PDB file of C-alpha atoms in Angstrom:
ATOM      1  CA  MET A   1      -0.375   0.060  -0.131  1.00 57.00           C
ATOM      2  CA  ALA A   2       1.399   3.105  -0.955  1.00 69.00           C
ATOM      3  CA  LEU A   3       2.860   5.329   1.846  1.00 77.00           C
ATOM      4  CA  LYS A   4       0.693   8.915   2.661  1.00 81.00           C
ATOM      5  CA  ILE A   5       1.874  12.063   3.748  1.00 83.00           C
ATOM      6  CA  LYS A   6      -1.031  12.311   6.224  1.00 84.00           C
ATOM      7  CA  ASP A   7      -0.254   8.991   8.053  1.00 86.00           C
ATOM      8  CA  ILE A   8       3.404   9.616   8.253  1.00 89.00           C
ATOM      9  CA  GLN A   9       3.353  12.926   9.849  1.00 88.00           C
ATOM     10  CA  ALA A  10       0.707  11.221  12.797  1.00 88.00           C
ATOM     11  CA  PRO A  11       3.167  11.362  15.631  1.00 90.00           C
ATOM     12  CA  VAL A  12       3.529  15.192  14.970  1.00 92.00           C
ATOM     13  CA  SER A  13       0.798  16.223  13.306  1.00 90.00           C
ATOM     14  CA  LEU A  14      -0.592  18.402  15.968  1.00 92.00           C
ATOM     15  CA  GLU A  15       2.362  19.771  16.111  1.00 93.00           C
ATOM     16  CA  MET A  16       2.772  20.435  12.596  1.00 91.00           C
ATOM     17  CA  ALA A  17      -0.860  22.472  12.520  1.00 90.00           C
ATOM     18  CA  GLU A  18       0.374  24.811  15.228  1.00 92.00           C
ATOM     19  CA  PHE A  19       3.654  25.373  13.284  1.00 92.00           C
ATOM     20  CA  GLU A  20       1.101  26.563   9.939  1.00 88.00           C
ATOM     21  CA  LYS A  21      -0.281  28.793  11.989  1.00 87.00           C
ATOM     22  CA  ARG A  22       3.591  30.367  13.373  1.00 88.00           C
ATOM     23  CA  PHE A  23       4.961  29.942   9.750  1.00 87.00           C
ATOM     24  CA  ARG A  24       1.758  32.444   8.855  1.00 85.00           C
ATOM     25  CA  SER A  25       2.364  34.786  11.481  1.00 84.00           C
ATOM     26  CA  SER A  26       6.252  35.699  10.175  1.00 82.00           C
ATOM     27  CA  MET A  27       5.583  36.032   6.805  1.00 82.00           C
ATOM     28  CA  LYS A  28       3.376  38.669   7.480  1.00 83.00           C
ATOM     29  CA  SER A  29       4.220  42.610   6.451  1.00 84.00           C
ATOM     30  CA  ASN A  30       2.076  46.121   7.016  1.00 85.00           C
ATOM     31  CA  VAL A  31       2.901  46.969   3.153  1.00 90.00           C
ATOM     32  CA  MET A  32       0.075  45.957   1.597  1.00 91.00           C
ATOM     33  CA  LEU A  33       1.682  44.354  -1.780  1.00 92.00           C
ATOM     34  CA  LEU A  34       4.064  42.170   0.104  1.00 89.00           C
ATOM     35  CA  ASP A  35       1.864  40.913   3.001  1.00 89.00           C
ATOM     36  CA  LYS A  36      -0.550  40.192  -0.069  1.00 90.00           C
ATOM     37  CA  ILE A  37       3.132  38.249  -2.301  1.00 86.00           C
ATOM     38  CA  MET A  38       3.181  36.544   1.469  1.00 86.00           C
ATOM     39  CA  SER A  39      -0.480  35.083   0.984  1.00 84.00           C
ATOM     40  CA  TYR A  40       0.206  33.982  -2.051  1.00 85.00           C
ATOM     41  CA  ILE A  41       3.159  32.545  -1.474  1.00 82.00           C
ATOM     42  CA  VAL A  42       1.647  30.705   1.549  1.00 81.00           C
ATOM     43  CA  LYS A  43      -1.257  29.210  -0.700  1.00 78.00           C
ATOM     44  CA  ARG A  44       1.142  27.179  -3.363  1.00 76.00           C
ATOM     45  CA  LYS A  45       3.123  25.231  -0.407  1.00 71.00           C
ATOM     46  CA  GLY A  46       4.053  21.503  -0.971  1.00 70.00           C
ATOM     47  CA  LYS A  47       3.995  18.364   1.076  1.00 74.00           C
ATOM     48  CA  GLN A  48       5.715  20.504   3.902  1.00 84.00           C
ATOM     49  CA  MET A  49       8.524  17.201   3.864  1.00 87.00           C
ATOM     50  CA  ARG A  50      11.185  20.206   5.605  1.00 91.00           C
ATOM     51  CA  PRO A  51       9.530  20.789   8.761  1.00 93.00           C
ATOM     52  CA  MET A  52       8.116  17.309   8.881  1.00 93.00           C
ATOM     53  CA  PHE A  53      11.742  16.135   9.206  1.00 96.00           C
ATOM     54  CA  VAL A  54      12.943  19.035  11.565  1.00 96.00           C
ATOM     55  CA  PHE A  55       9.545  17.860  13.746  1.00 97.00           C
ATOM     56  CA  LEU A  56      10.151  13.811  13.584  1.00 96.00           C
ATOM     57  CA  CYS A  57      13.685  14.198  13.890  1.00 97.00           C
ATOM     58  CA  ALA A  58      12.973  16.319  16.826  1.00 96.00           C
ATOM     59  CA  ALA A  59      10.479  13.720  18.751  1.00 95.00           C
ATOM     60  CA  THR A  60      12.674  10.883  17.772  1.00 95.00           C
ATOM     61  CA  VAL A  61      15.805  12.388  19.725  1.00 94.00           C
ATOM     62  CA  GLY A  62      13.358  14.255  22.592  1.00 92.00           C
ATOM     63  CA  LYS A  63      11.368  17.065  23.135  1.00 92.00           C
ATOM     64  CA  ILE A  64      10.029  19.400  20.564  1.00 93.00           C
ATOM     65  CA  GLU A  65      10.551  22.243  22.153  1.00 93.00           C
ATOM     66  CA  ASP A  66       9.639  26.473  21.199  1.00 94.00           C
ATOM     67  CA  SER A  67      12.710  26.341  19.422  1.00 95.00           C
ATOM     68  CA  THR A  68      11.695  23.440  17.192  1.00 95.00           C
ATOM     69  CA  TYR A  69       8.689  25.677  15.407  1.00 95.00           C
ATOM     70  CA  ARG A  70      11.156  28.566  15.588  1.00 94.00           C
ATOM     71  CA  GLY A  71      13.518  26.334  13.182  1.00 95.00           C
ATOM     72  CA  ALA A  72      10.790  24.883  11.049  1.00 94.00           C
ATOM     73  CA  SER A  73      10.360  28.074  10.384  1.00 93.00           C
ATOM     74  CA  LEU A  74      13.814  29.637   9.875  1.00 93.00           C
ATOM     75  CA  ILE A  75      14.329  26.272   6.790  1.00 92.00           C
ATOM     76  CA  GLU A  76      11.081  27.739   5.119  1.00 91.00           C
ATOM     77  CA  LEU A  77      11.190  30.787   5.015  1.00 90.00           C
ATOM     78  CA  LEU A  78      15.213  30.425   4.291  1.00 89.00           C
ATOM     79  CA  HIS A  79      14.242  27.690   1.305  1.00 86.00           C
ATOM     80  CA  THR A  80      10.980  30.005   0.612  1.00 87.00           C
ATOM     81  CA  ALA A  81      13.475  32.828  -0.298  1.00 88.00           C
ATOM     82  CA  THR A  82      16.089  30.951  -2.513  1.00 87.00           C
ATOM     83  CA  LEU A  83      13.189  29.727  -5.143  1.00 85.00           C
ATOM     84  CA  VAL A  84      11.395  32.647  -5.766  1.00 84.00           C
ATOM     85  CA  HIS A  85      15.501  33.750  -6.526  1.00 84.00           C
ATOM     86  CA  ASP A  86      15.639  30.640  -8.257  1.00 81.00           C
ATOM     87  CA  ASP A  87      12.749  31.433 -10.599  1.00 80.00           C
ATOM     88  CA  VAL A  88      14.499  34.753 -11.245  1.00 83.00           C
ATOM     89  CA  VAL A  89      17.606  33.278 -12.068  1.00 79.00           C
ATOM     90  CA  ASP A  90      15.969  30.633 -14.139  1.00 74.00           C
ATOM     91  CA  GLU A  91      13.149  32.508 -15.541  1.00 76.00           C
ATOM     92  CA  SER A  92      10.412  30.378 -14.767  1.00 77.00           C
ATOM     93  CA  THR A  93       7.250  31.205 -15.254  1.00 77.00           C
ATOM     94  CA  TYR A  94       5.917  28.651 -12.753  1.00 73.00           C
ATOM     95  CA  ARG A  95       6.324  27.020  -9.577  1.00 72.00           C
ATOM     96  CA  ARG A  96       4.121  23.463  -8.728  1.00 66.00           C
ATOM     97  CA  GLY A  97       1.811  24.364 -11.067  1.00 67.00           C
ATOM     98  CA  PHE A  98       2.061  28.346 -10.038  1.00 76.00           C
ATOM     99  CA  PHE A  99       3.012  31.454 -11.636  1.00 81.00           C
ATOM    100  CA  SER A 100       5.976  32.447  -9.617  1.00 81.00           C
ATOM    101  CA  VAL A 101       6.542  35.188  -7.961  1.00 83.00           C
ATOM    102  CA  ASN A 102       8.384  36.740 -10.894  1.00 85.00           C
ATOM    103  CA  ALA A 103       6.025  35.539 -13.408  1.00 84.00           C
ATOM    104  CA  LEU A 104       2.965  37.627 -11.747  1.00 81.00           C
ATOM    105  CA  TRP A 105       4.885  41.021 -10.152  1.00 89.00           C
ATOM    106  CA  LYS A 106       8.482  40.809 -12.221  1.00 86.00           C
ATOM    107  CA  ASN A 107      11.836  40.375 -11.197  1.00 85.00           C
ATOM    108  CA  LYS A 108      12.455  43.530  -9.244  1.00 90.00           C
ATOM    109  CA  ILE A 109       9.733  42.497  -6.780  1.00 89.00           C
ATOM    110  CA  ALA A 110      10.957  39.222  -6.483  1.00 89.00           C
ATOM    111  CA  VAL A 111      14.241  39.816  -6.196  1.00 91.00           C
ATOM    112  CA  LEU A 112      13.451  42.056  -2.937  1.00 91.00           C
ATOM    113  CA  VAL A 113      10.363  39.315  -1.408  1.00 87.00           C
ATOM    114  CA  GLY A 114      13.177  37.241  -1.990  1.00 89.00           C
ATOM    115  CA  ASP A 115      15.333  39.281   0.185  1.00 91.00           C
ATOM    116  CA  PHE A 116      12.884  40.198   2.692  1.00 89.00           C
ATOM    117  CA  LEU A 117      11.987  36.647   3.276  1.00 89.00           C
ATOM    118  CA  LEU A 118      15.588  36.150   4.227  1.00 91.00           C
ATOM    119  CA  SER A 119      15.648  38.660   6.625  1.00 91.00           C
ATOM    120  CA  ARG A 120      12.283  37.716   8.445  1.00 91.00           C
ATOM    121  CA  GLY A 121      13.954  33.971   9.083  1.00 91.00           C
ATOM    122  CA  MET A 122      17.817  35.659  10.107  1.00 92.00           C
ATOM    123  CA  LEU A 123      16.039  38.176  12.751  1.00 93.00           C
ATOM    124  CA  LEU A 124      13.630  35.148  13.967  1.00 91.00           C
ATOM    125  CA  SER A 125      16.542  32.986  15.000  1.00 93.00           C
ATOM    126  CA  ILE A 126      18.565  36.260  16.701  1.00 95.00           C
ATOM    127  CA  ASP A 127      15.934  37.906  18.199  1.00 94.00           C
ATOM    128  CA  ASN A 128      15.219  34.184  19.890  1.00 95.00           C
ATOM    129  CA  GLY A 129      18.786  33.584  20.135  1.00 94.00           C
ATOM    130  CA  ASP A 130      18.842  30.579  18.010  1.00 94.00           C
ATOM    131  CA  PHE A 131      22.399  30.995  17.248  1.00 95.00           C
ATOM    132  CA  ASP A 132      23.270  27.493  16.711  1.00 94.00           C
ATOM    133  CA  LEU A 133      19.997  26.385  13.974  1.00 95.00           C
ATOM    134  CA  LEU A 134      20.718  29.373  12.228  1.00 94.00           C
ATOM    135  CA  LYS A 135      24.102  28.717  11.895  1.00 95.00           C
ATOM    136  CA  ILE A 136      22.932  25.431  10.325  1.00 95.00           C
ATOM    137  CA  VAL A 137      20.236  26.953   7.846  1.00 94.00           C
ATOM    138  CA  SER A 138      23.019  30.123   7.526  1.00 92.00           C
ATOM    139  CA  GLU A 139      25.649  26.532   6.512  1.00 94.00           C
ATOM    140  CA  ALA A 140      23.170  24.981   3.628  1.00 94.00           C
ATOM    141  CA  ILE A 141      22.511  27.701   1.971  1.00 90.00           C
ATOM    142  CA  ARG A 142      25.653  28.604   1.345  1.00 93.00           C
ATOM    143  CA  GLU A 143      26.275  24.816  -0.489  1.00 94.00           C
ATOM    144  CA  MET A 144      23.651  25.282  -1.841  1.00 91.00           C
ATOM    145  CA  SER A 145      24.268  28.698  -3.869  1.00 89.00           C
ATOM    146  CA  GLU A 146      27.838  26.079  -4.197  1.00 92.00           C
ATOM    147  CA  GLY A 147      25.760  24.070  -5.454  1.00 91.00           C
ATOM    148  CA  GLU A 148      24.335  25.818  -8.500  1.00 86.00           C
ATOM    149  CA  ILE A 149      27.599  27.416  -9.430  1.00 87.00           C
ATOM    150  CA  LEU A 150      29.037  24.604 -10.055  1.00 86.00           C
ATOM    151  CA  GLN A 151      26.622  22.794 -11.735  1.00 83.00           C
ATOM    152  CA  MET A 152      26.227  25.933 -14.386  1.00 81.00           C
ATOM    153  CA  GLU A 153      29.883  25.856 -14.731  1.00 81.00           C
ATOM    154  CA  LYS A 154      29.648  22.322 -15.519  1.00 77.00           C
ATOM    155  CA  ALA A 155      27.587  22.366 -18.288  1.00 73.00           C
ATOM    156  CA  LYS A 156      28.825  24.544 -20.592  1.00 74.00           C
ATOM    157  CA  LYS A 157      31.957  22.084 -20.832  1.00 74.00           C
ATOM    158  CA  LEU A 158      29.379  18.972 -20.472  1.00 77.00           C
ATOM    159  CA  ASP A 159      32.266  17.319 -18.898  1.00 75.00           C
ATOM    160  CA  ILE A 160      30.893  16.083 -15.610  1.00 83.00           C
ATOM    161  CA  THR A 161      32.059  13.649 -13.805  1.00 88.00           C
ATOM    162  CA  GLU A 162      30.279  10.943 -11.731  1.00 92.00           C
ATOM    163  CA  GLU A 163      32.066  12.040  -8.373  1.00 93.00           C
ATOM    164  CA  VAL A 164      31.058  15.922  -9.160  1.00 91.00           C
ATOM    165  CA  TYR A 165      27.716  14.507  -9.691  1.00 93.00           C
ATOM    166  CA  TYR A 166      28.097  13.616  -6.138  1.00 95.00           C
ATOM    167  CA  GLU A 167      29.208  17.229  -4.931  1.00 94.00           C
ATOM    168  CA  VAL A 168      26.679  18.505  -6.944  1.00 93.00           C
ATOM    169  CA  ILE A 169      23.653  17.340  -5.504  1.00 94.00           C
ATOM    170  CA  ARG A 170      25.395  16.872  -2.332  1.00 96.00           C
ATOM    171  CA  GLN A 171      25.134  20.826  -2.338  1.00 95.00           C
ATOM    172  CA  LYS A 172      22.368  21.463  -3.992  1.00 91.00           C
ATOM    173  CA  THR A 173      19.514  19.238  -2.019  1.00 91.00           C
ATOM    174  CA  ALA A 174      20.834  16.894   0.536  1.00 96.00           C
ATOM    175  CA  SER A 175      22.471  20.253   2.345  1.00 96.00           C
ATOM    176  CA  LEU A 176      18.862  21.464   3.104  1.00 95.00           C
ATOM    177  CA  ILE A 177      17.774  18.143   4.486  1.00 96.00           C
ATOM    178  CA  THR A 178      20.919  17.547   6.813  1.00 97.00           C
ATOM    179  CA  ALA A 179      20.088  21.024   7.746  1.00 97.00           C
ATOM    180  CA  CYS A 180      16.275  19.973   8.399  1.00 97.00           C
ATOM    181  CA  CYS A 181      17.881  16.700  10.414  1.00 97.00           C
ATOM    182  CA  LYS A 182      20.238  18.735  12.485  1.00 98.00           C
ATOM    183  CA  VAL A 183      18.129  21.456  13.860  1.00 97.00           C
ATOM    184  CA  GLY A 184      15.153  18.923  14.375  1.00 97.00           C
ATOM    185  CA  VAL A 185      17.704  17.387  17.093  1.00 97.00           C
ATOM    186  CA  ALA A 186      19.771  20.362  17.956  1.00 97.00           C
ATOM    187  CA  SER A 187      16.317  22.056  18.915  1.00 96.00           C
ATOM    188  CA  ALA A 188      15.530  19.243  21.077  1.00 95.00           C
ATOM    189  CA  GLY A 189      18.622  19.631  23.257  1.00 93.00           C
ATOM    190  CA  ALA A 190      20.751  16.261  20.785  1.00 94.00           C
ATOM    191  CA  ASP A 191      24.554  16.151  22.218  1.00 95.00           C
ATOM    192  CA  PRO A 192      26.662  17.041  19.261  1.00 96.00           C
ATOM    193  CA  VAL A 193      27.739  13.600  18.416  1.00 96.00           C
ATOM    194  CA  THR A 194      23.599  13.300  17.759  1.00 96.00           C
ATOM    195  CA  ILE A 195      23.641  16.384  15.830  1.00 97.00           C
ATOM    196  CA  GLN A 196      26.501  14.865  13.676  1.00 96.00           C
ATOM    197  CA  SER A 197      25.027  11.551  13.203  1.00 97.00           C
ATOM    198  CA  PHE A 198      21.594  12.943  11.880  1.00 97.00           C
ATOM    199  CA  GLY A 199      23.413  15.563   9.182  1.00 97.00           C
ATOM    200  CA  GLU A 200      24.664  12.454   7.681  1.00 97.00           C
ATOM    201  CA  PHE A 201      21.299  10.874   7.737  1.00 97.00           C
ATOM    202  CA  GLY A 202      20.196  13.415   6.564  1.00 97.00           C
ATOM    203  CA  GLU A 203      22.680  13.603   3.614  1.00 97.00           C
ATOM    204  CA  LYS A 204      21.843  10.076   2.433  1.00 97.00           C
ATOM    205  CA  VAL A 205      17.851  11.319   2.211  1.00 96.00           C
ATOM    206  CA  GLY A 206      18.966  14.032   0.552  1.00 96.00           C
ATOM    207  CA  MET A 207      21.019  12.523  -1.802  1.00 96.00           C
ATOM    208  CA  ALA A 208      18.532   9.748  -2.618  1.00 96.00           C
ATOM    209  CA  PHE A 209      15.586  11.875  -2.484  1.00 93.00           C
ATOM    210  CA  GLN A 210      17.931  14.134  -6.289  1.00 93.00           C
ATOM    211  CA  ILE A 211      18.490  10.681  -7.627  1.00 94.00           C
ATOM    212  CA  LYS A 212      14.868  10.497  -7.997  1.00 92.00           C
ATOM    213  CA  ASP A 213      13.987  13.373  -8.871  1.00 89.00           C
ATOM    214  CA  ASP A 214      16.778  12.413 -11.927  1.00 89.00           C
ATOM    215  CA  LEU A 215      14.963   9.372 -12.511  1.00 90.00           C
ATOM    216  CA  PHE A 216      11.739  10.853 -13.315  1.00 85.00           C
ATOM    217  CA  ASP A 217      13.524  12.876 -15.982  1.00 80.00           C
ATOM    218  CA  TYR A 218      13.277   9.528 -17.964  1.00 81.00           C
ATOM    219  CA  GLY A 219       9.570   8.893 -18.007  1.00 71.00           C
ATOM    220  CA  THR A 220       9.995   6.225 -15.086  1.00 52.00           C
ATOM    221  CA  GLN A 221       6.471   8.325 -13.529  1.00 48.00           C
ATOM    222  CA  GLU A 222       5.010  11.951 -14.518  1.00 47.00           C
ATOM    223  CA  ILE A 223       5.526  14.310 -12.142  1.00 43.00           C
ATOM    224  CA  GLY A 224       4.335  17.291 -13.886  1.00 43.00           C
ATOM    225  CA  LYS A 225       7.529  18.461 -16.125  1.00 46.00           C
ATOM    226  CA  PRO A 226       8.218  17.535 -19.227  1.00 49.00           C
ATOM    227  CA  LEU A 227       9.839  14.497 -20.200  1.00 66.00           C
ATOM    228  CA  GLY A 228      13.906  15.329 -21.160  1.00 71.00           C
ATOM    229  CA  ILE A 229      13.819  19.081 -19.520  1.00 78.00           C
ATOM    230  CA  ASP A 230      17.131  17.988 -17.915  1.00 79.00           C
ATOM    231  CA  ILE A 231      18.577  16.994 -21.164  1.00 80.00           C
ATOM    232  CA  ARG A 232      17.272  19.977 -22.317  1.00 81.00           C
ATOM    233  CA  GLU A 233      18.973  22.411 -20.163  1.00 78.00           C
ATOM    234  CA  LYS A 234      21.953  20.264 -20.341  1.00 78.00           C
ATOM    235  CA  LYS A 235      22.100  19.021 -16.587  1.00 82.00           C
ATOM    236  CA  MET A 236      24.364  16.128 -16.624  1.00 86.00           C
ATOM    237  CA  THR A 237      22.519  13.546 -13.874  1.00 91.00           C
ATOM    238  CA  LEU A 238      23.729  10.365 -12.757  1.00 94.00           C
ATOM    239  CA  PRO A 239      21.737   8.140 -15.365  1.00 93.00           C
ATOM    240  CA  LEU A 240      23.232   9.964 -18.066  1.00 92.00           C
ATOM    241  CA  ILE A 241      26.813  10.479 -16.850  1.00 93.00           C
ATOM    242  CA  HIS A 242      26.311   6.449 -16.173  1.00 94.00           C
ATOM    243  CA  ALA A 243      25.260   5.554 -19.546  1.00 93.00           C
ATOM    244  CA  LEU A 244      28.062   7.853 -20.989  1.00 92.00           C
ATOM    245  CA  ASN A 245      30.641   5.790 -19.497  1.00 92.00           C
ATOM    246  CA  GLN A 246      30.065   2.371 -20.661  1.00 91.00           C
ATOM    247  CA  SER A 247      30.040   3.931 -23.953  1.00 88.00           C
ATOM    248  CA  SER A 248      32.891   4.181 -27.200  1.00 90.00           C
ATOM    249  CA  ARG A 249      34.193   7.654 -27.981  1.00 89.00           C
ATOM    250  CA  SER A 250      31.931   7.700 -30.822  1.00 91.00           C
ATOM    251  CA  GLU A 251      28.908   6.764 -29.180  1.00 90.00           C
ATOM    252  CA  LYS A 252      29.932   9.781 -26.529  1.00 89.00           C
ATOM    253  CA  LYS A 253      30.432  12.146 -29.009  1.00 90.00           C
ATOM    254  CA  HIS A 254      26.863  11.935 -30.953  1.00 91.00           C
ATOM    255  CA  ILE A 255      25.750  12.259 -27.625  1.00 89.00           C
ATOM    256  CA  ILE A 256      27.429  15.088 -26.283  1.00 88.00           C
ATOM    257  CA  ASN A 257      26.862  16.996 -29.704  1.00 87.00           C
ATOM    258  CA  ILE A 258      22.977  16.344 -29.249  1.00 87.00           C
ATOM    259  CA  ILE A 259      23.128  17.703 -25.808  1.00 85.00           C
ATOM    260  CA  LYS A 260      24.893  20.764 -27.114  1.00 83.00           C
ATOM    261  CA  LYS A 261      23.462  21.580 -29.716  1.00 83.00           C
ATOM    262  CA  HIS A 262      20.311  19.338 -30.913  1.00 81.00           C
ATOM    263  CA  ASN A 263      18.497  20.133 -26.641  1.00 75.00           C
ATOM    264  CA  GLU A 264      15.106  21.816 -27.947  1.00 78.00           C
ATOM    265  CA  ASN A 265      14.828  18.419 -30.982  1.00 80.00           C
ATOM    266  CA  THR A 266      12.492  16.388 -28.850  1.00 84.00           C
ATOM    267  CA  LYS A 267      13.039  13.413 -31.195  1.00 88.00           C
ATOM    268  CA  LYS A 268      16.840  14.129 -30.576  1.00 87.00           C
ATOM    269  CA  VAL A 269      15.870  14.277 -26.463  1.00 86.00           C
ATOM    270  CA  ASN A 270      13.911  10.950 -27.324  1.00 87.00           C
ATOM    271  CA  GLU A 271      17.123   9.246 -29.302  1.00 89.00           C
ATOM    272  CA  VAL A 272      19.138  10.072 -26.083  1.00 89.00           C
ATOM    273  CA  ILE A 273      16.602   8.768 -23.668  1.00 89.00           C
ATOM    274  CA  LYS A 274      16.663   5.707 -25.698  1.00 89.00           C
ATOM    275  CA  PHE A 275      20.168   5.607 -24.990  1.00 91.00           C
ATOM    276  CA  VAL A 276      20.653   5.997 -21.289  1.00 92.00           C
ATOM    277  CA  VAL A 277      18.188   3.084 -21.116  1.00 90.00           C
ATOM    278  CA  ASP A 278      19.792   0.858 -23.103  1.00 91.00           C
ATOM    279  CA  LYS A 279      23.359   1.630 -21.732  1.00 92.00           C
ATOM    280  CA  GLY A 280      21.551   0.667 -17.783  1.00 92.00           C
ATOM    281  CA  GLY A 281      21.579   4.389 -16.802  1.00 93.00           C
ATOM    282  CA  LEU A 282      18.744   4.002 -14.876  1.00 92.00           C
ATOM    283  CA  ASP A 283      18.908   0.898 -13.357  1.00 93.00           C
ATOM    284  CA  TYR A 284      22.143   1.690 -12.262  1.00 96.00           C
ATOM    285  CA  ALA A 285      20.767   5.304 -11.025  1.00 95.00           C
ATOM    286  CA  GLN A 286      18.038   3.246  -9.179  1.00 93.00           C
ATOM    287  CA  GLY A 287      20.512   0.786  -7.665  1.00 96.00           C
ATOM    288  CA  VAL A 288      22.525   4.257  -6.354  1.00 96.00           C
ATOM    289  CA  MET A 289      19.595   5.544  -4.357  1.00 95.00           C
ATOM    290  CA  ASN A 290      18.802   2.252  -3.161  1.00 95.00           C
ATOM    291  CA  ARG A 291      22.307   1.847  -1.521  1.00 96.00           C
ATOM    292  CA  TYR A 292      21.705   5.457   0.352  1.00 96.00           C
ATOM    293  CA  HIS A 293      18.149   4.775   1.068  1.00 95.00           C
ATOM    294  CA  THR A 294      19.794   1.809   3.359  1.00 96.00           C
ATOM    295  CA  GLU A 295      22.549   3.698   4.548  1.00 97.00           C
ATOM    296  CA  ALA A 296      19.959   6.345   5.566  1.00 96.00           C
ATOM    297  CA  ILE A 297      17.956   3.176   7.941  1.00 96.00           C
ATOM    298  CA  ASP A 298      20.724   2.196   9.128  1.00 96.00           C
ATOM    299  CA  ILE A 299      21.608   5.331  10.986  1.00 96.00           C
ATOM    300  CA  LEU A 300      18.375   5.979  12.409  1.00 95.00           C
ATOM    301  CA  ARG A 301      18.231   2.435  13.487  1.00 95.00           C
ATOM    302  CA  THR A 302      20.818   3.225  15.551  1.00 95.00           C
ATOM    303  CA  PHE A 303      18.419   5.532  18.074  1.00 95.00           C
ATOM    304  CA  PRO A 304      15.556   3.531  19.666  1.00 93.00           C
ATOM    305  CA  ASP A 305      12.499   2.586  18.456  1.00 94.00           C
ATOM    306  CA  SER A 306       9.460   5.167  19.153  1.00 94.00           C
ATOM    307  CA  GLU A 307       6.434   6.277  16.987  1.00 94.00           C
ATOM    308  CA  ALA A 308       8.155   8.878  15.489  1.00 94.00           C
ATOM    309  CA  ARG A 309      11.497   6.872  14.488  1.00 95.00           C
ATOM    310  CA  GLN A 310       9.242   5.199  12.456  1.00 94.00           C
ATOM    311  CA  SER A 311       7.516   7.830  11.238  1.00 94.00           C
ATOM    312  CA  LEU A 312      10.764   9.077   9.541  1.00 94.00           C
ATOM    313  CA  GLU A 313      11.984   6.188   8.197  1.00 94.00           C
ATOM    314  CA  GLN A 314       8.401   5.759   6.749  1.00 93.00           C
ATOM    315  CA  LEU A 315       9.118   9.695   5.406  1.00 92.00           C
ATOM    316  CA  VAL A 316      12.601   7.826   3.916  1.00 92.00           C
ATOM    317  CA  GLN A 317      10.632   5.129   2.057  1.00 91.00           C
ATOM    318  CA  PHE A 318       8.252   8.129   0.817  1.00 90.00           C
ATOM    319  CA  THR A 319      11.266   9.831  -0.626  1.00 86.00           C
ATOM    320  CA  ILE A 320      11.862   6.858  -3.358  1.00 86.00           C
ATOM    321  CA  GLU A 321       8.511   5.603  -3.529  1.00 83.00           C
ATOM    322  CA  ARG A 322       7.255   8.622  -4.700  1.00 77.00           C
ATOM    323  CA  SER A 323       5.212   9.236  -7.808  1.00 66.00           C
ATOM    324  CA  LYS A 324       5.524  13.360  -8.053  1.00 63.00           C
TER     325      LYS A 324
END
């Protein structure tokens, strides 16, 4: 039976409902236009997986405190800021099926909205003395920025190795889930060793999560993005990297040429997709994803069994089984 988010969050459902209220409150502004944009952003929120990681990690090692709510809000505020800025950088007009902020209110306002969200998150921590939580999340934002730029740099040459790919996704995606887990246990008063362990757990979950996203690009499931979009955007993901590593020099040259010069041609993009499937790229990526998943669960099971820990295991399972 497919896992459902509502069932997974059961041990912290009351806390998640309370978090929703506090998070909305943290986004309010006296400037009418800004308040209108904040309301729009709140209405189109996703599955709330990041706050769920924060609350479930806190509940696994101890008690959910006021600082847990602030930590979850900090993560969401800073992450939302990066998404608003990303849409400007990528010139995206849609986010999760809704118009992006820059599409509705133009780039200048979108950049300022992102800045506002960043400042709200930082002040929320500073005003309450949550410097340890702010440090964890600030490090994640730095890593995410570095990962994005590293990926852009490599996209020009299309020379990314498997090792560089892992570094890109560790910084771009895994760093934020790492921060969620560390913030959760730190807010519950965990010792440095436990915080480090949950950081490693979160990193492995994040790696598996991103590889799952990469697999969607090859049509394993429908995820709301056009098939082959990573190829069109010249993103070198694990299935493609592995397929190229299994190829002759001439095959590699041909595929790289398509990605560089014919990435808008649907027929050519489909040729790349078939090439990746035939070379075992999907099976290889699936195997790596499953390995990260197993390693994450192994870390989690070094901590005492509880309803929260079981839900955390289910949340990890959900990240690799999701269909969107």
